[in-house]
mmCIF file of C-alpha atoms in Angstrom:
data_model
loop_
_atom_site.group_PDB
_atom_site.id
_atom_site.type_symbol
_atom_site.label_atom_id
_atom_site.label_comp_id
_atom_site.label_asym_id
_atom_site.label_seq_id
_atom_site.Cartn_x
_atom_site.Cartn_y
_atom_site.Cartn_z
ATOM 1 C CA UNK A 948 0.000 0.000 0.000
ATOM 2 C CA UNK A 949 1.532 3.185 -0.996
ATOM 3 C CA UNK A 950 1.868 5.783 1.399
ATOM 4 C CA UNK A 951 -0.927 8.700 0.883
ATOM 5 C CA UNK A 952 -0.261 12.142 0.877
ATOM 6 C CA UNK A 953 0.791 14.831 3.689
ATOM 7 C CA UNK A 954 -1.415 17.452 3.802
ATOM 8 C CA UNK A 955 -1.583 20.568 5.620
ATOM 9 C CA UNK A 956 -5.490 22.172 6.505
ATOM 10 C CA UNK A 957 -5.340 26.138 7.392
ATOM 11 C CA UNK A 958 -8.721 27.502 7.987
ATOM 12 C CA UNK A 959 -9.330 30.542 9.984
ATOM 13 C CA UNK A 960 -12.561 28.999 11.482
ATOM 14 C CA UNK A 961 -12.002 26.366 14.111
ATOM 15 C CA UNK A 962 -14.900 24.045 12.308
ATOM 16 C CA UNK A 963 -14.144 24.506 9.243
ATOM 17 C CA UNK A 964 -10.604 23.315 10.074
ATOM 18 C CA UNK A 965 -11.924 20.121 11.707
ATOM 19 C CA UNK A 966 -14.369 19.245 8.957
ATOM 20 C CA UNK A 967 -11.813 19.490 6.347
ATOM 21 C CA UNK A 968 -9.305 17.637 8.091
ATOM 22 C CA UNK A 969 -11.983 15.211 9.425
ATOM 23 C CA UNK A 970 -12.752 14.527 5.667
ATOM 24 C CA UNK A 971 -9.201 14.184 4.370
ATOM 25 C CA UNK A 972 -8.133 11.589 6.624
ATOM 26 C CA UNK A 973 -11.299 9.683 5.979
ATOM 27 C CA UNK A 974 -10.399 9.598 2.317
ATOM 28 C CA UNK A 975 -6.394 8.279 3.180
ATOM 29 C CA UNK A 976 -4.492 11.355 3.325
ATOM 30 C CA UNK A 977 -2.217 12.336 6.342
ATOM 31 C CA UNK A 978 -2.928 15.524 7.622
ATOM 32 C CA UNK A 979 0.033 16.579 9.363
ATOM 33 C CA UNK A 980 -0.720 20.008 10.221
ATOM 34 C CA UNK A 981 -4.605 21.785 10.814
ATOM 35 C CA UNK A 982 -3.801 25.398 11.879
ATOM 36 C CA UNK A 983 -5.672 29.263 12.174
ATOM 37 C CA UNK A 984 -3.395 31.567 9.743
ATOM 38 C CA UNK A 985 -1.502 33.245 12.815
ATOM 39 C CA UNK A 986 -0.825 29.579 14.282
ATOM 40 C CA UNK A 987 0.818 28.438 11.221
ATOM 41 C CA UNK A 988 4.543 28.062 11.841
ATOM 42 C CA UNK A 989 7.557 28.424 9.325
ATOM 43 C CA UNK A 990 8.904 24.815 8.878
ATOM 44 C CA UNK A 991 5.637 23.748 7.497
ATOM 45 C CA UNK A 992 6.527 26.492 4.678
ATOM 46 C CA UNK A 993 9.753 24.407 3.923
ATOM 47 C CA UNK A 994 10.352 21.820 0.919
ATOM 48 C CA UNK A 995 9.816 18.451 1.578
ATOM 49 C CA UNK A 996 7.316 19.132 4.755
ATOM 50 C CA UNK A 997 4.046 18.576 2.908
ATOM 51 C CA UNK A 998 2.252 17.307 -0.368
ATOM 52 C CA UNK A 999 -0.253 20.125 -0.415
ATOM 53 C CA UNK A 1000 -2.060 23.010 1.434
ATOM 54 C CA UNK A 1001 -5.536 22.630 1.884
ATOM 55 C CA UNK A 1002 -6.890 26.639 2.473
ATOM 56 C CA UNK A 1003 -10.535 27.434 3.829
ATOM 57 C CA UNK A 1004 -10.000 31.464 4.739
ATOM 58 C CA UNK A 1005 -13.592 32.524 5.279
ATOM 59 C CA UNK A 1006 -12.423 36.604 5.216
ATOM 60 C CA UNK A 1007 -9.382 37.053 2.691
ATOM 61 C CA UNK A 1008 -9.256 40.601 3.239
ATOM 62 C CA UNK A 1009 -8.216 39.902 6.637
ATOM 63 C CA UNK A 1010 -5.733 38.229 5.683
ATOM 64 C CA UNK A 1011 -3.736 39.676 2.581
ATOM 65 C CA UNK A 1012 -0.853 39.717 4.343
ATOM 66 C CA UNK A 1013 -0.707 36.481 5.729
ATOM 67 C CA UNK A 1014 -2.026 35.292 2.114
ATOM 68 C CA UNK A 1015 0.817 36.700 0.058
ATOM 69 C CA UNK A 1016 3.524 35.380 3.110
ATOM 70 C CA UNK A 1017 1.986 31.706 1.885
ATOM 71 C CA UNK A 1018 2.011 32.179 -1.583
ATOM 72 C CA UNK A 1019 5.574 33.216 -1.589
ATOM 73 C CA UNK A 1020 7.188 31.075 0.539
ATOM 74 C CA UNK A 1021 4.807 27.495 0.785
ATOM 75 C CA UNK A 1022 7.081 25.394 -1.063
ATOM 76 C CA UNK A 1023 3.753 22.693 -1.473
ATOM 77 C CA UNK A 1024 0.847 23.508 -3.524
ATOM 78 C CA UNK A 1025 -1.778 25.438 -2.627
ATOM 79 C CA UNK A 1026 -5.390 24.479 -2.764
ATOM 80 C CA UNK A 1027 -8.521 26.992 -1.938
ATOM 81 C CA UNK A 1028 -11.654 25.630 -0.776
ATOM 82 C CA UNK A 1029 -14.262 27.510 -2.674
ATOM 83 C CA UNK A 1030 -17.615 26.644 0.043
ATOM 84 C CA UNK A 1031 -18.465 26.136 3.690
ATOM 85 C CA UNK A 1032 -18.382 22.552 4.751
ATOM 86 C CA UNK A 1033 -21.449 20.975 5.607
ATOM 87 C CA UNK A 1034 -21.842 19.112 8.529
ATOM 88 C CA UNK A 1035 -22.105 14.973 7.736
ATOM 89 C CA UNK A 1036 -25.284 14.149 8.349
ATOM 90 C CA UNK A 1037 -26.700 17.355 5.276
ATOM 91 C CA UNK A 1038 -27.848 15.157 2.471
ATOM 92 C CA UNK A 1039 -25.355 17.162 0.478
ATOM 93 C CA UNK A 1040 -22.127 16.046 2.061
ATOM 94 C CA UNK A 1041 -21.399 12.776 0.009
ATOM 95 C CA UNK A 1042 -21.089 14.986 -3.313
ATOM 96 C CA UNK A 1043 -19.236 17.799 -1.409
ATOM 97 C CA UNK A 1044 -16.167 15.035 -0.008
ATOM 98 C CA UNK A 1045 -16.449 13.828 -3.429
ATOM 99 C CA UNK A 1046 -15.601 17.495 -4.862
ATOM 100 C CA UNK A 1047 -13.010 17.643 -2.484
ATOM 101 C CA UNK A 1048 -11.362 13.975 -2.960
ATOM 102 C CA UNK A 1049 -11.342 14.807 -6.740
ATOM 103 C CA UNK A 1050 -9.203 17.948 -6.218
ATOM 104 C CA UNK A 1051 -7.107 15.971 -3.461
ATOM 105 C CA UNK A 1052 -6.496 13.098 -6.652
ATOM 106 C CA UNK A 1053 -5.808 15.439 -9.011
ATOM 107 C CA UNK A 1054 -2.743 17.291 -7.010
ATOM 108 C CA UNK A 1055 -1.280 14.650 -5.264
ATOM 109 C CA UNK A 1056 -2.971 11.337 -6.177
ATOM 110 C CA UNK A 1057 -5.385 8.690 -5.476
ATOM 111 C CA UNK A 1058 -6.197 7.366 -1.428
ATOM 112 C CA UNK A 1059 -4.659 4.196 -0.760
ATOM 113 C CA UNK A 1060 -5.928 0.914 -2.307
ATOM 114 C CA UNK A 1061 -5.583 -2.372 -1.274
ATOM 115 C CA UNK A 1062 -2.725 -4.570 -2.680
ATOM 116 C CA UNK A 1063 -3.428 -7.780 -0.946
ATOM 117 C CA UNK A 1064 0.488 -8.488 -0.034
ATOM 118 C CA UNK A 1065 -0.091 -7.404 3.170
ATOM 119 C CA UNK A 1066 -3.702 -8.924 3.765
ATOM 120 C CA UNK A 1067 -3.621 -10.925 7.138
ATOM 121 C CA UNK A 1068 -4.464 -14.450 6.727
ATOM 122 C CA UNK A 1069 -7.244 -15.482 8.783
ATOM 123 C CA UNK A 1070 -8.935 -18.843 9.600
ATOM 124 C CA UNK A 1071 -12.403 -19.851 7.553
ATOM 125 C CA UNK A 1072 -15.640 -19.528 9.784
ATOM 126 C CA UNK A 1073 -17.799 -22.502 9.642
ATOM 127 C CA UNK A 1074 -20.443 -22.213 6.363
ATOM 128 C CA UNK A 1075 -23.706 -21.246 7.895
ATOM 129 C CA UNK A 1076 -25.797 -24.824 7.511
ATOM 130 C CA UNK A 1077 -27.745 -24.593 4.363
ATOM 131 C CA UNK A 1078 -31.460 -23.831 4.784
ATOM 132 C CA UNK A 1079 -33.841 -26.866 3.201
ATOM 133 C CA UNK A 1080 -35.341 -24.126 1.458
ATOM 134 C CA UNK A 1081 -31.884 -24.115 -0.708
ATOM 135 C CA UNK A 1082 -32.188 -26.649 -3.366
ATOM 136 C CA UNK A 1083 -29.334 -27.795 -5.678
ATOM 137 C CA UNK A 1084 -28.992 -24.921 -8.443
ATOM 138 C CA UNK A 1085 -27.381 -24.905 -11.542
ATOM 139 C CA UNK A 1086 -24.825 -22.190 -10.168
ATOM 140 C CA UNK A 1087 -24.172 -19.300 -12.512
ATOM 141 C CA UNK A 1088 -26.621 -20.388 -15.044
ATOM 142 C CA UNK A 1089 -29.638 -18.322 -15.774
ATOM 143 C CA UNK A 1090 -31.087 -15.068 -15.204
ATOM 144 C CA UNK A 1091 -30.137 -14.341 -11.468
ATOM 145 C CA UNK A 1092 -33.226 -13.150 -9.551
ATOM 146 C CA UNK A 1093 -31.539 -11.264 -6.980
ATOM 147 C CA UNK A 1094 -28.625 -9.284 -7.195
ATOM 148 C CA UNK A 1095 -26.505 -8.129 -4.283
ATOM 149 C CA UNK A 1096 -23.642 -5.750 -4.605
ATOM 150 C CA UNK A 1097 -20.779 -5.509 -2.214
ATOM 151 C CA UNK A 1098 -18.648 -2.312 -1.698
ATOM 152 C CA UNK A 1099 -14.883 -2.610 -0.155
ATOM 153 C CA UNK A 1100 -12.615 -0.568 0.390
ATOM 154 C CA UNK A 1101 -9.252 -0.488 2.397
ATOM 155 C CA UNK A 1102 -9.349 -3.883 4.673
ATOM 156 C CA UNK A 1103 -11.704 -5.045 2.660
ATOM 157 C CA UNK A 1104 -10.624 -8.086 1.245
ATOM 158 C CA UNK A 1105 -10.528 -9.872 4.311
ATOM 159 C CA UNK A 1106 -14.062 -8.445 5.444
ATOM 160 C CA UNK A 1107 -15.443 -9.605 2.364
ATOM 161 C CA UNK A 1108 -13.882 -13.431 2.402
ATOM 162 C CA UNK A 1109 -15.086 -14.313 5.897
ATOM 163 C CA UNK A 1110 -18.811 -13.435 4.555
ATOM 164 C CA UNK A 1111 -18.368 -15.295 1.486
ATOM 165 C CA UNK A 1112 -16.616 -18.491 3.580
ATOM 166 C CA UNK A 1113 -19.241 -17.919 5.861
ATOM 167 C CA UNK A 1114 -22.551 -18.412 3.401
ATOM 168 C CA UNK A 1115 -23.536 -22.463 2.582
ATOM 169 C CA UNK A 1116 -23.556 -23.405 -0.846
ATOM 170 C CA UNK A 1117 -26.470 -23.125 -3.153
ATOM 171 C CA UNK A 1118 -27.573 -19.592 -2.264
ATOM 172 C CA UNK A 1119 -29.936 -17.774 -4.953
ATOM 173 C CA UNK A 1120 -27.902 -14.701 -5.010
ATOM 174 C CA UNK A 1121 -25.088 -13.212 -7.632
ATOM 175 C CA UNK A 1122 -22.859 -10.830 -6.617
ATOM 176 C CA UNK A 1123 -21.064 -8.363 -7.806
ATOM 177 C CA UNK A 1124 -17.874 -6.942 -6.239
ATOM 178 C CA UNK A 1125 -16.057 -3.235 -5.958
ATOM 179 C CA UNK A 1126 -13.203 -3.573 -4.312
ATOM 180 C CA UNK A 1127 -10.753 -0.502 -4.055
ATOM 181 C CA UNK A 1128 -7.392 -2.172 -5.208
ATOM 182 C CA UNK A 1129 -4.083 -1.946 -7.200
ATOM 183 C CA UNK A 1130 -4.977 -3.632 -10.501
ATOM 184 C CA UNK A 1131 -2.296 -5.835 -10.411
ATOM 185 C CA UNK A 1132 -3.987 -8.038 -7.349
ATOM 186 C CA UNK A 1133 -7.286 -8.298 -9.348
ATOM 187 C CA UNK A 1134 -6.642 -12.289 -9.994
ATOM 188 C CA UNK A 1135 -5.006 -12.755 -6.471
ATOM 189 C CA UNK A 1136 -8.202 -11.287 -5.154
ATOM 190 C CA UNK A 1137 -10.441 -13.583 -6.924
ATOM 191 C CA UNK A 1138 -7.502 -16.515 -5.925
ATOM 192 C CA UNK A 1139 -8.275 -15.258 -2.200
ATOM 193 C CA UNK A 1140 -11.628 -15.027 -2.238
ATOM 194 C CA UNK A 1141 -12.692 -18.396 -3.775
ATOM 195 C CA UNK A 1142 -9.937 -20.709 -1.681
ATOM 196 C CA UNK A 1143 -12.595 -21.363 1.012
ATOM 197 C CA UNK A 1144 -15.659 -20.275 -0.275
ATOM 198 C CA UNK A 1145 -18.325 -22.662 -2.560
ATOM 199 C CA UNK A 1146 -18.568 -19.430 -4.804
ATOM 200 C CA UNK A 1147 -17.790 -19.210 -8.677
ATOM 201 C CA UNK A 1148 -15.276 -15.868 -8.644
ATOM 202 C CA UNK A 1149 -14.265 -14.431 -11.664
ATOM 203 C CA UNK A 1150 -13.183 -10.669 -12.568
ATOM 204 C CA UNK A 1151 -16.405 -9.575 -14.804
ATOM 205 C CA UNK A 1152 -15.618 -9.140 -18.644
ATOM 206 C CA UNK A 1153 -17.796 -8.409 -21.702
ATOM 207 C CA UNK A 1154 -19.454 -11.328 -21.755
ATOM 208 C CA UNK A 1155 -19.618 -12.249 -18.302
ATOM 209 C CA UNK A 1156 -23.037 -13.448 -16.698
ATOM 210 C CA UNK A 1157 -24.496 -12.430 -13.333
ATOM 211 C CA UNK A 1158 -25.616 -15.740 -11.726
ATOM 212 C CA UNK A 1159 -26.920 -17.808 -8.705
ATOM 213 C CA UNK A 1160 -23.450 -19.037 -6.752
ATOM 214 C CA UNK A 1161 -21.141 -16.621 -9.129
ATOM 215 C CA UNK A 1162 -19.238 -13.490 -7.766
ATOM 216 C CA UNK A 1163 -18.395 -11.297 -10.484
ATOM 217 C CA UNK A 1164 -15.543 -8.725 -9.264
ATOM 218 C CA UNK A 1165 -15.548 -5.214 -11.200
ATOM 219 C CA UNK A 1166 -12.311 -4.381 -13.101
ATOM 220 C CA UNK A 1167 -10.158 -1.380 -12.396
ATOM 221 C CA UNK A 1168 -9.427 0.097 -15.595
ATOM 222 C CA UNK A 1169 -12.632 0.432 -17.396
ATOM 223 C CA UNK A 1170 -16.379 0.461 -16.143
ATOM 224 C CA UNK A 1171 -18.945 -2.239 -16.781
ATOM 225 C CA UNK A 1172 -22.767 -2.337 -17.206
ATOM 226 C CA UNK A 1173 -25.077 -4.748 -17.105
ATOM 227 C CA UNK A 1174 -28.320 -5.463 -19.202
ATOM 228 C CA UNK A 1175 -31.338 -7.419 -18.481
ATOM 229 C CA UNK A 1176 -30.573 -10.752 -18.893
ATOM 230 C CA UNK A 1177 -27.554 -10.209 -16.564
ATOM 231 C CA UNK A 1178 -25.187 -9.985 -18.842
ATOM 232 C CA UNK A 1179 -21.813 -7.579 -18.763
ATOM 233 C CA UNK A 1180 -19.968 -5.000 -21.166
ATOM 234 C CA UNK A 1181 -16.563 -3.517 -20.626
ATOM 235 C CA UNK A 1182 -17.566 0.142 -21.306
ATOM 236 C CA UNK A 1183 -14.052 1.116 -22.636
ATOM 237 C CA UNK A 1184 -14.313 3.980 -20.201
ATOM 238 C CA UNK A 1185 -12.862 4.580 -16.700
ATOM 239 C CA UNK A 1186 -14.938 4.711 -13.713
ATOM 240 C CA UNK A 1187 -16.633 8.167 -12.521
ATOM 241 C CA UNK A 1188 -14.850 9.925 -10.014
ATOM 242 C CA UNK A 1189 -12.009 9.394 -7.744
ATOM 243 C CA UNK A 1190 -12.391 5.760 -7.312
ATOM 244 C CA UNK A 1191 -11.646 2.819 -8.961
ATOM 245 C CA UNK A 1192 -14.040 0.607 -9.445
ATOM 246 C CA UNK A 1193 -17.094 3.248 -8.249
ATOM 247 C CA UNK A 1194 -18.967 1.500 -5.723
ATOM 248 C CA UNK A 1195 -21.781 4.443 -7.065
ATOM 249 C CA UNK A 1196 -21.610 3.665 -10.436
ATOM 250 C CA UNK A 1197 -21.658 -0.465 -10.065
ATOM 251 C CA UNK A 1198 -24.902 0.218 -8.211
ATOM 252 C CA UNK A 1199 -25.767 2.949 -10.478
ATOM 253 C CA UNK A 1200 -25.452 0.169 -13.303
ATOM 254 C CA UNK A 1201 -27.116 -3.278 -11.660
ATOM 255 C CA UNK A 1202 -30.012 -0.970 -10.457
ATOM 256 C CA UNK A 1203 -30.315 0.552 -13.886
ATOM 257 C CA UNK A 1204 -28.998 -1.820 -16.253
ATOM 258 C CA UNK A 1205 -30.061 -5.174 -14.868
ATOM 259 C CA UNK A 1206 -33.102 -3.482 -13.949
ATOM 260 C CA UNK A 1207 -33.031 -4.107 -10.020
ATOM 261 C CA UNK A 1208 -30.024 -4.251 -7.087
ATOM 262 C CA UNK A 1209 -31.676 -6.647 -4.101
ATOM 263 C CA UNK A 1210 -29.177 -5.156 -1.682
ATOM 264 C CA UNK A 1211 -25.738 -3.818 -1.153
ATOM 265 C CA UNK A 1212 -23.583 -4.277 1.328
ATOM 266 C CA UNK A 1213 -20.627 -2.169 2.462
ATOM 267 C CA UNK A 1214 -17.398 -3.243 3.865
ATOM 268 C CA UNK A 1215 -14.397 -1.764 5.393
ATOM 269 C CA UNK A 1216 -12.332 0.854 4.065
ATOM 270 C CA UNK A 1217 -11.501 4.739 3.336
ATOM 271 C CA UNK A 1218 -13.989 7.366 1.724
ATOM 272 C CA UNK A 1219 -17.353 7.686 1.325
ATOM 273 C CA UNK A 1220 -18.075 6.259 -2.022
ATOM 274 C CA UNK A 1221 -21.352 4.342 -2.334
ATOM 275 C CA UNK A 1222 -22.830 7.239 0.127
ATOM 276 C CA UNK A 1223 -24.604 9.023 -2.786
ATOM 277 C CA UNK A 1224 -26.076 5.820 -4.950
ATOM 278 C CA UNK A 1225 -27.048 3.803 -1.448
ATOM 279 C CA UNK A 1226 -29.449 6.085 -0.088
ATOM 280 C CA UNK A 1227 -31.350 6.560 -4.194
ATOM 281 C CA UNK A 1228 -31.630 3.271 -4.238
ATOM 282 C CA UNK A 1229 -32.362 2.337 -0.589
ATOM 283 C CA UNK A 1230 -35.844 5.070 -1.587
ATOM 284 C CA UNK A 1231 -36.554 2.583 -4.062
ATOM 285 C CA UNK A 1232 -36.318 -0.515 -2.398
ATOM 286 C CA UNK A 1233 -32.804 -1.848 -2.596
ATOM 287 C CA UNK A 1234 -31.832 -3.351 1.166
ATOM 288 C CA UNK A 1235 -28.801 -1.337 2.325
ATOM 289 C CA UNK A 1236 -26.343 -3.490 5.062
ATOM 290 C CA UNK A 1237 -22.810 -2.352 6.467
ATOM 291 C CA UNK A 1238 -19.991 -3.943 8.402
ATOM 292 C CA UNK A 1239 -19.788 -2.812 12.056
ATOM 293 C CA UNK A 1240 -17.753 0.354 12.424
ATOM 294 C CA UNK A 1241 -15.538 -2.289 15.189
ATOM 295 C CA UNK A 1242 -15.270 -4.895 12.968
ATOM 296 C CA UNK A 1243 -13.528 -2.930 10.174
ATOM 297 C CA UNK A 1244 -9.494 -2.315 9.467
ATOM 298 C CA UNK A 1245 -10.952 1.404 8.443
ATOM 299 C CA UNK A 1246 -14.386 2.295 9.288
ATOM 300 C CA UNK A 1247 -14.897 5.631 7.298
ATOM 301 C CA UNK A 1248 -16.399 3.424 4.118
ATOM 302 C CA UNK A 1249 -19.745 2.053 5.864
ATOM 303 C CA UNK A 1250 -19.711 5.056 8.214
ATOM 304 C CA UNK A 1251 -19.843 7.521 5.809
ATOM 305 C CA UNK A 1252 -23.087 5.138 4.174
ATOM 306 C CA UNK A 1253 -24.668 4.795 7.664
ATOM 307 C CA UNK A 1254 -24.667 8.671 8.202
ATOM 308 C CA UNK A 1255 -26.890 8.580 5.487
ATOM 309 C CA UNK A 1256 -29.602 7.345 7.224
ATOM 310 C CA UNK A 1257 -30.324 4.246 4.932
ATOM 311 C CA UNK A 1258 -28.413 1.468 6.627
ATOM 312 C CA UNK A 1259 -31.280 -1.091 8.138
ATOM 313 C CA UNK A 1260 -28.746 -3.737 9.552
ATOM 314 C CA UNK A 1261 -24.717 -3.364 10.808
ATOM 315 C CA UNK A 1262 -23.116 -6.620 11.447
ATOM 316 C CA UNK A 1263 -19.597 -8.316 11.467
ATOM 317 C CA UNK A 1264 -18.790 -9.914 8.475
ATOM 318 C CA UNK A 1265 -19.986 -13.403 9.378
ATOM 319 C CA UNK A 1266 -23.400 -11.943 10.821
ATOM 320 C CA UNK A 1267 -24.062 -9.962 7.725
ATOM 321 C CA UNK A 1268 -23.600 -13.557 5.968
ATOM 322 C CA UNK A 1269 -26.500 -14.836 8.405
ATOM 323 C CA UNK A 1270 -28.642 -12.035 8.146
ATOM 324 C CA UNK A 1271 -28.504 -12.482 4.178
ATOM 325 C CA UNK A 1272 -28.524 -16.497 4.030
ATOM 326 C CA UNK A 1273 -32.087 -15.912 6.644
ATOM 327 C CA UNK A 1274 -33.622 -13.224 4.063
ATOM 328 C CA UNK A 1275 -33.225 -15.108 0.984
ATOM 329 C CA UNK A 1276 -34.521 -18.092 3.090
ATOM 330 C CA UNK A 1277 -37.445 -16.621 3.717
ATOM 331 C CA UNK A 1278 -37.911 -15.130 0.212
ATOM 332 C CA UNK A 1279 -37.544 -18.461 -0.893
ATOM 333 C CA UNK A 1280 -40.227 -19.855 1.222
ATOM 334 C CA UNK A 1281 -42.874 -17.473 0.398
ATOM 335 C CA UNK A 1282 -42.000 -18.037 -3.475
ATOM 336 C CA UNK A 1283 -42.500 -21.785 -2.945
ATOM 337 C CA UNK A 1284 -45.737 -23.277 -5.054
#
């Protein structure tokens, strides 16, 4: 995992300060300095102390002097917030960190992502005993009739395995995967994630299929969409935003593409994406779970989603896999001739 960036926050009111630098660590960044103008002191000026200077000055004309001290002598980049921070829980938020992330990428690079050399290995949990109501499916084949996608981020490779290991085999759901990670680990990930699990894992291609017992994992480079009979299509276009895969834009797509997303579930890790397609879709129908804020490597992911108000259920990885493996049970039942 590469080391994220150093940033300095100045803001000349106190909140401002902490929601900016609040935000910036949730995405992966270091913030190594949060300051008032007449606080700042001279090292941090000096090359080689930071990547970048995040500036909120409510009142420039205050500070002119102090303004044209930093421009001459910061020897990082300087870059000027342009609006008050809202406070987490506004309904705007999501799309304002998202601003912000995208200027953070653009001067000094993308968050972390997982690599997956330095994923602890941890035992398998016992496979939750499969419900009668399971019968022997032809795994992968057909038109899935439930879709469920999971979001990871940072940590969440090994958040994700233990639910997969956990679920018993036969379950009616296909899943689709967007994991934050180096593209290079894409086939260790899928390596990883089927060793102990009863699940068909493949990174999704044009041509893949969503199905009943398959996990499809979205690519890095290029975006994918689904249509109705479950099928995928490389897009030949990189994902929206600062992340890659979008955990937005794979829901954005099953929802829209496949026609319906049964649920999503979000893991551990950095950021806040999926906080601005979870709650749209939770309006509409689509079940939205996440991992436990104590159960996570990095908790700013799923807490970022749960301040959204749309979370129904928080669990640990392996009770997430019971609370799923008891609602498609009982789906099941009531479907039963």
């Amino acid at each position: 995992m590469a080391a994220p960036g150093r940033v300095g926050v100045i803001a000349d009111d106190t909140l401002q300060g902490h929601l900016l630098a609040a935000a910036i660590k949730g995405q992966g960044y270091r913030v190594l300095v949060s300051t008032a103008p007449d606080s700042l002191e001279d090292r941090w000026l000096e090359e080689g102390a930071l990547d970048l200077w995040v500036v909120d000055l409510s009142r420039e004309d205050r500070w002119q002097p102090f303004l044209d001290r930093l421009l001459e002598q910061a020897a990082a980049p300087l870059l000027f917030c342009d609006g008050q921070a809202p406070a987490r829980t506004a309904s705007h938020y999501p799309r304002w960190e998202r601003r912000l992330v995208t200027k953070l990428v653009d001067y000094i690079g993308k968050p972390a992502v997982e690599r997956l050399d330095t994923v602890p290995r941890v035992p398998a949990p016992a496979p939750i005993p499969r419900p009668r109501e399971f019968q022997p499916l032809a795994d992968g084949e057909g038109v899935a009739e439930r879709v469920w996608v999971l979001g990871a981020s940072l940590g969440g490779p090994a958040a994700v395995k233990q639910f997969l290991d956990a679920l018993p085999p036969h379950l009616p759901v296909a899943f689709v995967l967007a994991q934050h990670i180096d593209a290079g680990f894409l086939d260790t990930l899928c390596q990883v994630l089927r060793r102990d699990s009863r699940l068909d894992c493949q990174v999704a291609d044009t041509g893949s299929r969503l199905g009943h017992g398959r996990l499809l994992v979205a690519p890095v480079s290029e975006s994918i969409e689904f249509d109705r009979d479950g099928g995928v299509r490389l897009t030949g276009e990189p994902w929206e935003g600062p992340y890659a895969p979008s955990i937005d834009q794979v829901l954005h797509n099953v929802a829209g593409g496949f026609g319906g997303c049964a649920g999503a579930i979000l893991f551990s890790g950095m950021g806040n994406d999926g906080a601005i397609a979870a709650p749209r879709l939770a309006a509409d129908g689509t079940t939205v779970w996440a991992q436990t804020a104590d159960s996570c490597a990095v908790s700013s992911q799923p807490d970022a989603v749960r301040e959204t108000g749309c979370v129904s259920y928080s669990g640990t990885p392996e009770q997430l896999a019971r609370q799923l493996v008891e609602r498609v049970r009982r789906e099941v039942a009531v479907a039963a001739p």
